[in-house]
Short mmCIF file of C-alpha atoms and ligand atoms in Angstrom, two decimals:
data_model
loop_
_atom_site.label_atom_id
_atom_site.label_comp_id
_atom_site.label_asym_id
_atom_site.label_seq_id
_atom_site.Cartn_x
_atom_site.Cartn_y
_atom_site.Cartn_z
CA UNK A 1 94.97 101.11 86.16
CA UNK A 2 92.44 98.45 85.79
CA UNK A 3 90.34 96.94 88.32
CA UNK A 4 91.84 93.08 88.88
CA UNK A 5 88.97 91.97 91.65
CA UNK A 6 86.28 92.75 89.83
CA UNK A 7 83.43 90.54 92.31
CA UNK A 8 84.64 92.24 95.00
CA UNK A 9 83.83 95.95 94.45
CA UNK A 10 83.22 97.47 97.56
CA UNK A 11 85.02 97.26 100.37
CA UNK A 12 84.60 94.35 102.51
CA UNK A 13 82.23 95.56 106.03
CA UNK A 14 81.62 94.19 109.14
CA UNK A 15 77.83 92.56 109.34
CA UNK A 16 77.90 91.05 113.03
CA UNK A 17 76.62 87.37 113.69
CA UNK A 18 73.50 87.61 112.30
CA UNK A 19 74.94 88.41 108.79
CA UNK A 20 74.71 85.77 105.60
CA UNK A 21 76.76 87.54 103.61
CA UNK A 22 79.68 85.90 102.63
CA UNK A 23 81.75 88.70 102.11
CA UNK A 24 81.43 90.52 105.16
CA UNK A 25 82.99 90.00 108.74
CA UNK A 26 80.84 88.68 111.04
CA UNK A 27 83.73 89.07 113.89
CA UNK A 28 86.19 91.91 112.81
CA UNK A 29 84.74 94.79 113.62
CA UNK A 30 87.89 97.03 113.32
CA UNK A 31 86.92 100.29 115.39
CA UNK A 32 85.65 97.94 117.96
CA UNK A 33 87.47 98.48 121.65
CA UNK A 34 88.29 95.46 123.26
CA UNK A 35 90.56 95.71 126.75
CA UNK A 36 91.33 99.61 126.18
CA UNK A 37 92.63 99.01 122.20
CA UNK A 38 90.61 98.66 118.97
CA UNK A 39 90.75 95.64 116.91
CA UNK A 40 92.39 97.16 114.37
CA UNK A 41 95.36 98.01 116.73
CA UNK A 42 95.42 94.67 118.82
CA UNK A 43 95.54 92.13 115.66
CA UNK A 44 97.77 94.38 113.35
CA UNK A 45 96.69 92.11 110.43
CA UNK A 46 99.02 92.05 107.76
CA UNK A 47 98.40 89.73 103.97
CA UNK A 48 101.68 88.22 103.00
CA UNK A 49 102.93 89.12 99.09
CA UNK A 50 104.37 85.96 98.25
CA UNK A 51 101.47 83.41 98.54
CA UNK A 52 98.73 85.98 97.24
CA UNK A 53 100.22 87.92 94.53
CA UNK A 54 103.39 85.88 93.80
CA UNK A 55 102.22 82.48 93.46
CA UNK A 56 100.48 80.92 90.96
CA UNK A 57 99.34 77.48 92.77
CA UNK A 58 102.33 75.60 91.28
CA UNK A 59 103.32 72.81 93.38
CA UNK A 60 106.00 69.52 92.84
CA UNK A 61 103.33 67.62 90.73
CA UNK A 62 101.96 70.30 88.31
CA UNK A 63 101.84 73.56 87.34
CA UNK A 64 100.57 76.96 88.08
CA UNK A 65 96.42 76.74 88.39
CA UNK A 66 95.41 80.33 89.54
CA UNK A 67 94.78 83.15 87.77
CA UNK A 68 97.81 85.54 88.16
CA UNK A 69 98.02 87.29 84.46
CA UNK A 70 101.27 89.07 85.98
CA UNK A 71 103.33 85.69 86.29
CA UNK A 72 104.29 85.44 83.15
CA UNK A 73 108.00 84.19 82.74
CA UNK A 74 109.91 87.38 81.93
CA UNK A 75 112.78 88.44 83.80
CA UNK A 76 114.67 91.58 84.71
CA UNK A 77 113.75 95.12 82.81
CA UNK A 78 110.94 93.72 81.02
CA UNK A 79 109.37 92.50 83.71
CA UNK A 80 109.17 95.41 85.17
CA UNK A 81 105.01 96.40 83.81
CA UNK A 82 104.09 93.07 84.94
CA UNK A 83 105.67 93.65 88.54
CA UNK A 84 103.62 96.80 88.71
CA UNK A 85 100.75 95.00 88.06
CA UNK A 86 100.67 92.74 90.23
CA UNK A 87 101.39 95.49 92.83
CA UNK A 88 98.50 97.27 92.30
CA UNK A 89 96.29 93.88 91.97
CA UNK A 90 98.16 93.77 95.33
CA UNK A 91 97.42 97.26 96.76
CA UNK A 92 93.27 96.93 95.39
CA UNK A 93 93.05 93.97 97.66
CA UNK A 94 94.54 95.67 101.05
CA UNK A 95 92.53 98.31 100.06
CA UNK A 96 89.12 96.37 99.77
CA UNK A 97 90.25 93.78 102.90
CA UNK A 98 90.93 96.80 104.65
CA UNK A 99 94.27 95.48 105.76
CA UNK A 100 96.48 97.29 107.54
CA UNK A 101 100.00 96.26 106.64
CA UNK A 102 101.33 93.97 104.25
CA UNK A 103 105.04 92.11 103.99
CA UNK A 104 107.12 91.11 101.31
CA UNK A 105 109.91 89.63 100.26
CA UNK A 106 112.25 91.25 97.70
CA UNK A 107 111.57 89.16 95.09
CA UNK A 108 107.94 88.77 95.32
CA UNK A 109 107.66 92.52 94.74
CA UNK A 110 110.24 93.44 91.99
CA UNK A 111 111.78 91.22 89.00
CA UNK A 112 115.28 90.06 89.31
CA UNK A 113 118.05 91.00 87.07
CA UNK A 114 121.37 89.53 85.47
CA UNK A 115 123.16 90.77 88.08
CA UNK A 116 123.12 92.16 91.58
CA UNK A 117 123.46 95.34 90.69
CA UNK A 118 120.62 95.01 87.90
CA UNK A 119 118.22 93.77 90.85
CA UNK A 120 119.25 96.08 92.97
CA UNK A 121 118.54 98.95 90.77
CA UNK A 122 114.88 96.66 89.76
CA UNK A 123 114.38 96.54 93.36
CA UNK A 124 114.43 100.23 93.97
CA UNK A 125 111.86 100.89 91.49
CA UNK A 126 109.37 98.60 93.04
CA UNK A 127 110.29 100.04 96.13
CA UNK A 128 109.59 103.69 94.40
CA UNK A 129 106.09 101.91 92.90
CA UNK A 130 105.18 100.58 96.73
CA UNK A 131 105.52 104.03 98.25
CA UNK A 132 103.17 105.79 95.79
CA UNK A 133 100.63 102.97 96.40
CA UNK A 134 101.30 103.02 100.45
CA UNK A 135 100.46 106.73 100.22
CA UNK A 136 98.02 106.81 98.54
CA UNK A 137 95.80 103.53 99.98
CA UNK A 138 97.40 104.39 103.76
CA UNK A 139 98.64 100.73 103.94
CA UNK A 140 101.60 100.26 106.33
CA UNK A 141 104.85 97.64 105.77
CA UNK A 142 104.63 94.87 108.92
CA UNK A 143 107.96 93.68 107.24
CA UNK A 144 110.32 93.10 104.63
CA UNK A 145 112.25 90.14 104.11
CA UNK A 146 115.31 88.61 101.27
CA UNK A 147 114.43 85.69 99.86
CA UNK A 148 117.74 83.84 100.40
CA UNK A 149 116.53 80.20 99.84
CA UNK A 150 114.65 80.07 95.91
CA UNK A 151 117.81 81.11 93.51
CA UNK A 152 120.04 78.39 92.72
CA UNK A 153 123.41 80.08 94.26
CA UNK A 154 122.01 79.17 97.89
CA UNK A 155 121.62 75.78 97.11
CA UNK A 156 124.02 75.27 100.24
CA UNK A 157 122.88 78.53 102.34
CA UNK A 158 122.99 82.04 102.71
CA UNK A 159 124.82 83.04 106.02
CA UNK A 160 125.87 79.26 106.82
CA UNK A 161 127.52 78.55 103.13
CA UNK A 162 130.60 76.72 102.70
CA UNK A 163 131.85 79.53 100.74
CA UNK A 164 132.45 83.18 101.70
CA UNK A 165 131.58 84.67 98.32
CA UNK A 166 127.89 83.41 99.00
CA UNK A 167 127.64 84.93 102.55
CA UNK A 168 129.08 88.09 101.29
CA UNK A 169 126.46 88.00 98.33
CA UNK A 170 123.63 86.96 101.16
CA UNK A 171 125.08 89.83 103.16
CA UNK A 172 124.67 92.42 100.25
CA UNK A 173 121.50 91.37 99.43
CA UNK A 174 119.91 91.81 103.10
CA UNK A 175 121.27 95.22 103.45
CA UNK A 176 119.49 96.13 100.04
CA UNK A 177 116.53 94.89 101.23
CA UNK A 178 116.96 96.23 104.85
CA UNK A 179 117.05 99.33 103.24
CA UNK A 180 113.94 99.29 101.18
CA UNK A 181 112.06 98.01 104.49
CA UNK A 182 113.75 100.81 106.35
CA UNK A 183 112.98 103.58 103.18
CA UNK A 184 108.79 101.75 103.21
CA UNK A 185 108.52 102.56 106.97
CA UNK A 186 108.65 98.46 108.06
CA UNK A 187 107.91 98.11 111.28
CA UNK A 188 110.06 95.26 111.59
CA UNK A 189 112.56 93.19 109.53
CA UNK A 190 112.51 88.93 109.24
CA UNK A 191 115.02 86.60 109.01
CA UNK A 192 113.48 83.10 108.07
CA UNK A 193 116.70 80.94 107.39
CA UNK A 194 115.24 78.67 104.99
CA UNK A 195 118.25 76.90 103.66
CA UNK A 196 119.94 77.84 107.21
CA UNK A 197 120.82 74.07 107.82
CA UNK A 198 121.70 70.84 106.67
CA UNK A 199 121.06 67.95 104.63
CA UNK A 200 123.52 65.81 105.85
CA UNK A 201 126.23 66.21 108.48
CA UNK A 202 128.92 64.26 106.80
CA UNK A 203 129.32 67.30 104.71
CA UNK A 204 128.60 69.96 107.57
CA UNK A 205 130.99 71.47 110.10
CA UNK A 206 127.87 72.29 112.22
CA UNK A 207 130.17 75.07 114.99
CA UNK A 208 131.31 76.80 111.74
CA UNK A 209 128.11 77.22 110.40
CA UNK A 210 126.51 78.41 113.77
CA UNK A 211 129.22 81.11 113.62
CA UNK A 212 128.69 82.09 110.60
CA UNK A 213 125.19 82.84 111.03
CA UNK A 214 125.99 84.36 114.40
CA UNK A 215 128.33 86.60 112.57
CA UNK A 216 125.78 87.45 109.41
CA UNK A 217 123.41 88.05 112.48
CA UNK A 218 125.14 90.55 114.10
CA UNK A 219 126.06 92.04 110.94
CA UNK A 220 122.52 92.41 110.39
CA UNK A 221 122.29 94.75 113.94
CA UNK A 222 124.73 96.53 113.28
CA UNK A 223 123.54 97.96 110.01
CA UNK A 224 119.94 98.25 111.56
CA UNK A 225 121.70 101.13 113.84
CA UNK A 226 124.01 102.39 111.19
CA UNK A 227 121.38 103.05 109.19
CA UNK A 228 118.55 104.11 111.90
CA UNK A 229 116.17 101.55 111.32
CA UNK A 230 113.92 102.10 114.69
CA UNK A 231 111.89 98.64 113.51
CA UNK A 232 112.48 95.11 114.97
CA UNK A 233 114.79 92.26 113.39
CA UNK A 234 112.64 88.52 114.03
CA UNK A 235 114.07 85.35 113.51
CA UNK A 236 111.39 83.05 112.44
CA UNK A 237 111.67 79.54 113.81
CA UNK A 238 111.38 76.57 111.84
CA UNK A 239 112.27 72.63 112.25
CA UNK A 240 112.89 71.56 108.57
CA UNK A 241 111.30 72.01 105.04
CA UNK A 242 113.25 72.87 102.96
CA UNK A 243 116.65 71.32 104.54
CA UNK A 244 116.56 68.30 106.81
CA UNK A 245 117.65 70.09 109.41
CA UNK A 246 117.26 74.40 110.05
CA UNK A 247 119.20 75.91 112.99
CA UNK A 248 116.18 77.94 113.60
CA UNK A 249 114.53 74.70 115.10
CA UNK A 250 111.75 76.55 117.07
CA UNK A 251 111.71 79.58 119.87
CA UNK A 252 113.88 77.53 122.59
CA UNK A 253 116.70 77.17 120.07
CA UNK A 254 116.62 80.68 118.76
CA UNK A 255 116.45 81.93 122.24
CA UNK A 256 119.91 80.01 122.95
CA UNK A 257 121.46 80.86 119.97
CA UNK A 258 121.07 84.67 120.73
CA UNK A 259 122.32 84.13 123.67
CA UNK A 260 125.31 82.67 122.82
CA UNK A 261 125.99 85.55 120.14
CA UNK A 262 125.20 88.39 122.68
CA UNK A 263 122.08 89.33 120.50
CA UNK A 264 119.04 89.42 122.68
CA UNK A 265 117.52 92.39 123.53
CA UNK A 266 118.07 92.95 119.62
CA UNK A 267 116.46 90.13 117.77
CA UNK A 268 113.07 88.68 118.62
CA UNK A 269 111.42 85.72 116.71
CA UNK A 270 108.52 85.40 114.68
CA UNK A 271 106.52 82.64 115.13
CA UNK A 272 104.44 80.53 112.90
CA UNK A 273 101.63 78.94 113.60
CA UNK A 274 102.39 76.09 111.14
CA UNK A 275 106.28 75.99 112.23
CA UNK A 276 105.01 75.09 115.47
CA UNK A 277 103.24 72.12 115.00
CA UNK A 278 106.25 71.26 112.84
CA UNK A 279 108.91 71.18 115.40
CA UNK A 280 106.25 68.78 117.49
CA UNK A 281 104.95 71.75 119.92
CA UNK A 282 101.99 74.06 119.27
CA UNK A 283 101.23 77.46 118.43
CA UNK A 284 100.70 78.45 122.52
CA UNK A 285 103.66 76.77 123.65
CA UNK A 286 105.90 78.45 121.50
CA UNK A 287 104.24 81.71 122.31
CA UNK A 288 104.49 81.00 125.99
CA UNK A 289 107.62 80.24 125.77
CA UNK A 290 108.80 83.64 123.91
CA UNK A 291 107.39 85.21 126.40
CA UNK A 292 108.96 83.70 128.93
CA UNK A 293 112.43 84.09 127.31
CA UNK A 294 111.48 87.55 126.32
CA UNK A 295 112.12 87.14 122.49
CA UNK A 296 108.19 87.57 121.50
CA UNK A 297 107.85 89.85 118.19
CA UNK A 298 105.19 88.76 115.56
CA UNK A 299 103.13 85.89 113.82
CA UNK A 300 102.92 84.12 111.25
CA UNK A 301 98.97 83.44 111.05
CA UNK A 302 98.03 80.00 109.49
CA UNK A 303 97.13 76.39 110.12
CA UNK A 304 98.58 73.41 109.53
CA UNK A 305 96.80 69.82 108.64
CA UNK A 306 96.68 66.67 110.99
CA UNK A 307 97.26 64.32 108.10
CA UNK A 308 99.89 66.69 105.81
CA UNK A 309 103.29 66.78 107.58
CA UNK A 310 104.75 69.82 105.88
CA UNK A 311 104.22 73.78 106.23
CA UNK A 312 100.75 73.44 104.20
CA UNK A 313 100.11 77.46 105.32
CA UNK A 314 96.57 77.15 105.48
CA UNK A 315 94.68 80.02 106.44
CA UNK A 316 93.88 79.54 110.18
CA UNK A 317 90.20 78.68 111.32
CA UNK A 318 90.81 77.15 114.22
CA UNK A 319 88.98 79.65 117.08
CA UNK A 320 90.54 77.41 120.08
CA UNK A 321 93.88 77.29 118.81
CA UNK A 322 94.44 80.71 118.16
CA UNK A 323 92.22 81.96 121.59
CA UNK A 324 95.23 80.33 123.14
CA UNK A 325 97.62 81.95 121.71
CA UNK A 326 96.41 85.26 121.94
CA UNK A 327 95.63 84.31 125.71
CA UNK A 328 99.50 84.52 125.84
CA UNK A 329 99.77 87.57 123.69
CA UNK A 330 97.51 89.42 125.40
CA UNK A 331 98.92 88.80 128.92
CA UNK A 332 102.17 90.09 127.58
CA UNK A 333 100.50 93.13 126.57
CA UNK A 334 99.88 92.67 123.06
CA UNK A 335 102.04 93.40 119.89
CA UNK A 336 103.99 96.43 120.27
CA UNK A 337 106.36 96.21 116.64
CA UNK A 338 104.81 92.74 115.66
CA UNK A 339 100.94 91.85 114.25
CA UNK A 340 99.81 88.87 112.38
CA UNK A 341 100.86 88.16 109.29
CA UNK A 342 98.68 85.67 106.86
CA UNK A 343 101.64 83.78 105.75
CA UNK A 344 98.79 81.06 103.96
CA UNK A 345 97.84 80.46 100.50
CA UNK A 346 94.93 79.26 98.55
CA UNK A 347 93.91 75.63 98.09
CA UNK A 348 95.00 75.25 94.61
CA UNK A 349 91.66 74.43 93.70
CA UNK A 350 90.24 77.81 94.71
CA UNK A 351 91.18 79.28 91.76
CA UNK A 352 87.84 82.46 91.60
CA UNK A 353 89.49 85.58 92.44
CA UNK A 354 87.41 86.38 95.56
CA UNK A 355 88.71 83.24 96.67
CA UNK A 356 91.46 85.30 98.28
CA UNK A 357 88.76 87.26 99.81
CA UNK A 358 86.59 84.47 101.51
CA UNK A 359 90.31 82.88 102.51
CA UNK A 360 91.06 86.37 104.46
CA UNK A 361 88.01 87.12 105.98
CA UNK A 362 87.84 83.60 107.66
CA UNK A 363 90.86 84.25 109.15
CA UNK A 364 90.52 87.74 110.05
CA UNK A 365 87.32 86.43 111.97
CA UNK A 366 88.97 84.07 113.02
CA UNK A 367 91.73 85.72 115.03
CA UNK A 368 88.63 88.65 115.79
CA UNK A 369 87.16 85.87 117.57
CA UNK A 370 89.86 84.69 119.24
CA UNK A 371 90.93 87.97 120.60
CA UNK A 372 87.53 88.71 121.87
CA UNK A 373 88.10 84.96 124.00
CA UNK A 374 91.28 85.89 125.18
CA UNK A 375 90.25 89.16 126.23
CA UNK A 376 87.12 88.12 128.50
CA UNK A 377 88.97 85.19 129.64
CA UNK A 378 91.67 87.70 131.19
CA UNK A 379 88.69 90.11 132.03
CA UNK A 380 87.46 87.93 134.36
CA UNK A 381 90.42 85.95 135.35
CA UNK A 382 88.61 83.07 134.61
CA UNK A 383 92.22 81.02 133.95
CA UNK A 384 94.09 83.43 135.75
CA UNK A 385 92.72 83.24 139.26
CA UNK A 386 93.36 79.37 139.02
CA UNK A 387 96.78 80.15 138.23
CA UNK A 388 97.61 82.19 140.76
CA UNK A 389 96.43 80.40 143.52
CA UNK A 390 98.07 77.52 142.45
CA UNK A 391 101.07 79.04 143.23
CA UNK A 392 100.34 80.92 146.24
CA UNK A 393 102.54 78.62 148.51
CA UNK A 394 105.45 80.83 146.54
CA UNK A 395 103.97 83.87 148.60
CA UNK A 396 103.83 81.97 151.94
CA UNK A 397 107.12 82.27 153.88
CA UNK A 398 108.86 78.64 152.85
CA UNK A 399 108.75 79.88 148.96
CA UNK A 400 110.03 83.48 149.96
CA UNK A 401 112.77 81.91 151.53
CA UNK A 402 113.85 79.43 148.97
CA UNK A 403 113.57 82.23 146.57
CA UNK A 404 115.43 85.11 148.79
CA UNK A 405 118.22 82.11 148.78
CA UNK A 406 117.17 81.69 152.58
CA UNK A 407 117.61 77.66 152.25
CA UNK A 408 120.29 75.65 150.74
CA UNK A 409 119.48 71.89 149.88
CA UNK A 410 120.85 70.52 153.55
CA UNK A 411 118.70 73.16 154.80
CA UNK A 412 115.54 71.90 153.78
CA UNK A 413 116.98 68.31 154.22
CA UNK A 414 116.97 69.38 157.69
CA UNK A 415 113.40 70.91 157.57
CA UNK A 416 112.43 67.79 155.81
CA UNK A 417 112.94 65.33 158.96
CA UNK A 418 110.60 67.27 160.83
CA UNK A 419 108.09 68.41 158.64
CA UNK A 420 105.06 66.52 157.47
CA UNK A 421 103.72 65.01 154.13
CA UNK A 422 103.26 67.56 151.10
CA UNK A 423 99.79 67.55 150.23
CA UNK A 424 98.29 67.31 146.66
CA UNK A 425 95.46 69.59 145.06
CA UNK A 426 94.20 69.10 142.06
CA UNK A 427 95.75 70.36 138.52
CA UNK A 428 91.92 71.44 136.93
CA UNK A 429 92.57 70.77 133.38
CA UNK A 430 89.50 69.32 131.83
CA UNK A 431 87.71 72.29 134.13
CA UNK A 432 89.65 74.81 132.56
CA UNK A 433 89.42 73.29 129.19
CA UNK A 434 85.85 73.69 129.72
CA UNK A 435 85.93 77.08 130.75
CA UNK A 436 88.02 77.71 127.42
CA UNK A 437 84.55 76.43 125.70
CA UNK A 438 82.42 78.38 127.69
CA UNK A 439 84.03 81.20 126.54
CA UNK A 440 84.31 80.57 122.83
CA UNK A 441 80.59 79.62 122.64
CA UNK A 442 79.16 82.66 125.10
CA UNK A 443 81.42 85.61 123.67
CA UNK A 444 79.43 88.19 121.52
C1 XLS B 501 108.41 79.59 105.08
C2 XLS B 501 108.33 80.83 105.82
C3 XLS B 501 108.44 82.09 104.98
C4 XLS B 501 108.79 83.26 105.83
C5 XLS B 501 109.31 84.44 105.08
O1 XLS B 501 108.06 78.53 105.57
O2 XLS B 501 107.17 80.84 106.57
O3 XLS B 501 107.25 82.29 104.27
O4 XLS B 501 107.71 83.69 106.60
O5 XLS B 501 110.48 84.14 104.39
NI1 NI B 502 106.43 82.51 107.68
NI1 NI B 503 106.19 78.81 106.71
#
């Protein structure tokens, strides 16, 4: 097969600091150990299918304006020599990135058919393709994915359609695809719900539709056992975009909605960067408050834009914003299933092919930098120590005793008359925020 990134002909190496080369890390050093793991194994990086290989640059104004010879309007059968080109386009970049893991949807990998049968029977081809490719390159599956959201017949939904026949076709198509994730080794499986909501709710029984997806949920566990898939199932949060409305709002409302289906412990989310600022919080507070809630799995790596208010999946380069979140990450004890997928894409002006390349190894440095952060920052409890002894009261014996349920409100109404004024201490943000900065700037 014929060499597609043709610029790029070596694999890309890590240079250090000092390094002008533009395509070379100057951060990602992967065989470098940082807190007792290498790189490599703490950031798990992952390139997503669809926005590299499977799009073209095509937005709602205009067409296509990158050079992806493989897109090239056939469907089904015949598409078939173009779908293995663009896999091993796909598999030469990994390769050269020195990627990990990659993720997919189904139908950024194979061609669709007439029927579901005929995709099926595409998909398993693809699938056949992918596992040469993977053995042969060593490049692991983060996750696979159905798109349920770009054909027509889930115009209304997948799981939360007003008709059956479309769940049941949803349904069919996830345990295809659950398969193929489960045959490629996936370490985990996503659910992003993209037409999972509403556009208006005078045509929406919104309790139905919860149950529904509930249902199609636990549907989706149940056939992870049956069939002895060991990886994760995420649930990827987002607000809106493409329906008004998705159920999947953000971490808080995927953590109550397992709940009320009896699924955690079993589903985790995956959270994206992007979603986040979306659903009006940030990427830290929605991985603080997985954490918290115990449903933290992956990421979706990428960046937003102050002045675009839609999932614009730009490849992250913010060093501050991601330190924080792998402050959080890292205090959990780091991925165990999940990593971070670059779920970005190309301006659609950066239409060179090692454009892909430059747009990777800024954020692979990025994140590289950001874990190096995160990690002294814990080191040397530089955040930490603040934190704990701002709660320390909770260790003295009035905290032990309203948490050993030693008080009851009258209780410490009584303890109240006697006992004087609380006293204040300061809450140290700007100091810590500087501290942050410190850090950033002084890491090597
Ligand atoms: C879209 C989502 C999508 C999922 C996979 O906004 O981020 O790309 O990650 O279906
Ligand atoms: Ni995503
Ligand atoms: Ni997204």
């Amino acid at each position: 097969m014929s060499e597609f990134f043709t610029t790029v002909p070596e694999p890309i190496a890590y240079e250090g600091l000092d390094s002008d080369n533009p395509l070379a890390f100057r951060w990602y050093d992967a065989d470098r150990v940082v807190a007792g793991k290498t790189m490599a194994e703490h950031l798990r990086f992952a390139v997503a299918y669809w926005h590299s290989f499977a799009w073209d640059g095509l937005d709602i104004f205009g067409a296509g304006t990158l050079d992806r010879p493989w897109i090239d309007g056939t469907a089904g059968e015949a598409a078939l020599p173009a779908a293995k080109a663009k896999m091993a386009a796909a598999f030469e970049f990994f390769e050269k990135l020195g990627v990990p893991f990659f993720c997919f949807h189904d139908v950024d990998i194979a061609p669709t058919g007439s029927t579901f049968k005929e995709s099926a029977v595409l998909l398993d081809q693809m699938v056949d393709e992918a596992q040469g490719h993977m053995a042969r390159t060593g490049t692991q599956l983060l996750w696979g994915t159905a798109n349920l959201f770009s054909n027509p017949r889930f115009q209304a939904g997948a799981a939360t359609n007003p008709d059956p026949e479309l769940f049941a076709y949803a349904a069919a198509q996830v345990c295809h695809c659950l398969e193929a994730t489960n045959r490629l080794g996936g370490a985990n499986y996503v659910l992003w719900g993209g037409r999972e909501g509403y556009e208006t709710l005078l045509n929406t029984d919104l309790a139905r539709e919860l149950d529904q997806l509930g249902r199609f949920l636990t549907m989706v566990v149940e056939h992870k056992h049956e069939i002895g898939f060991t990886g994760t199932i995420l649930l990827e949060p987002k607000p809106f975009e493409p329906t008004k409305h998705q159920y999947d709002f953000d971490v808080a409302a995927c953590q109550a909605f397992l709940a009320k289906y009896d699924l955690l412990g079993e589903v985790f989310v995956n959270i994206e960067v992007n979603h986040a600022t979306l659903a009006g919080h940030d990427f830290h507070h929605e991985i603080a408050a997985a954490v918290a809630g115990g449903v933290f799995g992956s990421i979706d790596a990428n960046a937003g834009d102050d002045r675009l208010g839609w999932d614009v999946d730009r490849f992250p380069v913010s060093v501050e914003q991601m330190t924080l979140g792998m402050l959080e990450i890292l205090r959990a004890g780091g991925f165990t299933t999940g990593g971070l997928n670059f779920d970005a894409k190309l301006r659609r002006q950066s239409i060179e092919r090692d454009d892909l390349f430059h747009a990777h190894i800024g954020g692979m440095d990025t994140m590289a930098h950001a874990l190096l952060v995160a990690a002294a920052l814990l080191e040397d409890a530089a955040i930490d120590g603040f934190r704990a002894e701002r709660y320390a009261g909770w260790q003295q014996p009035l905290g032990q005793q309203i948490l050993n349920d030693e008080h009851t409100l009258a209780s410490l109404h009584d303890r109240a008359m006697g006992a004087p004024e609380p006293g204040r201490s300061s809450g140290r943000q700007e100091h810590l925020e500087n501290i942050v900065a410190k850090y950033i700037d002084r890491v090597r």
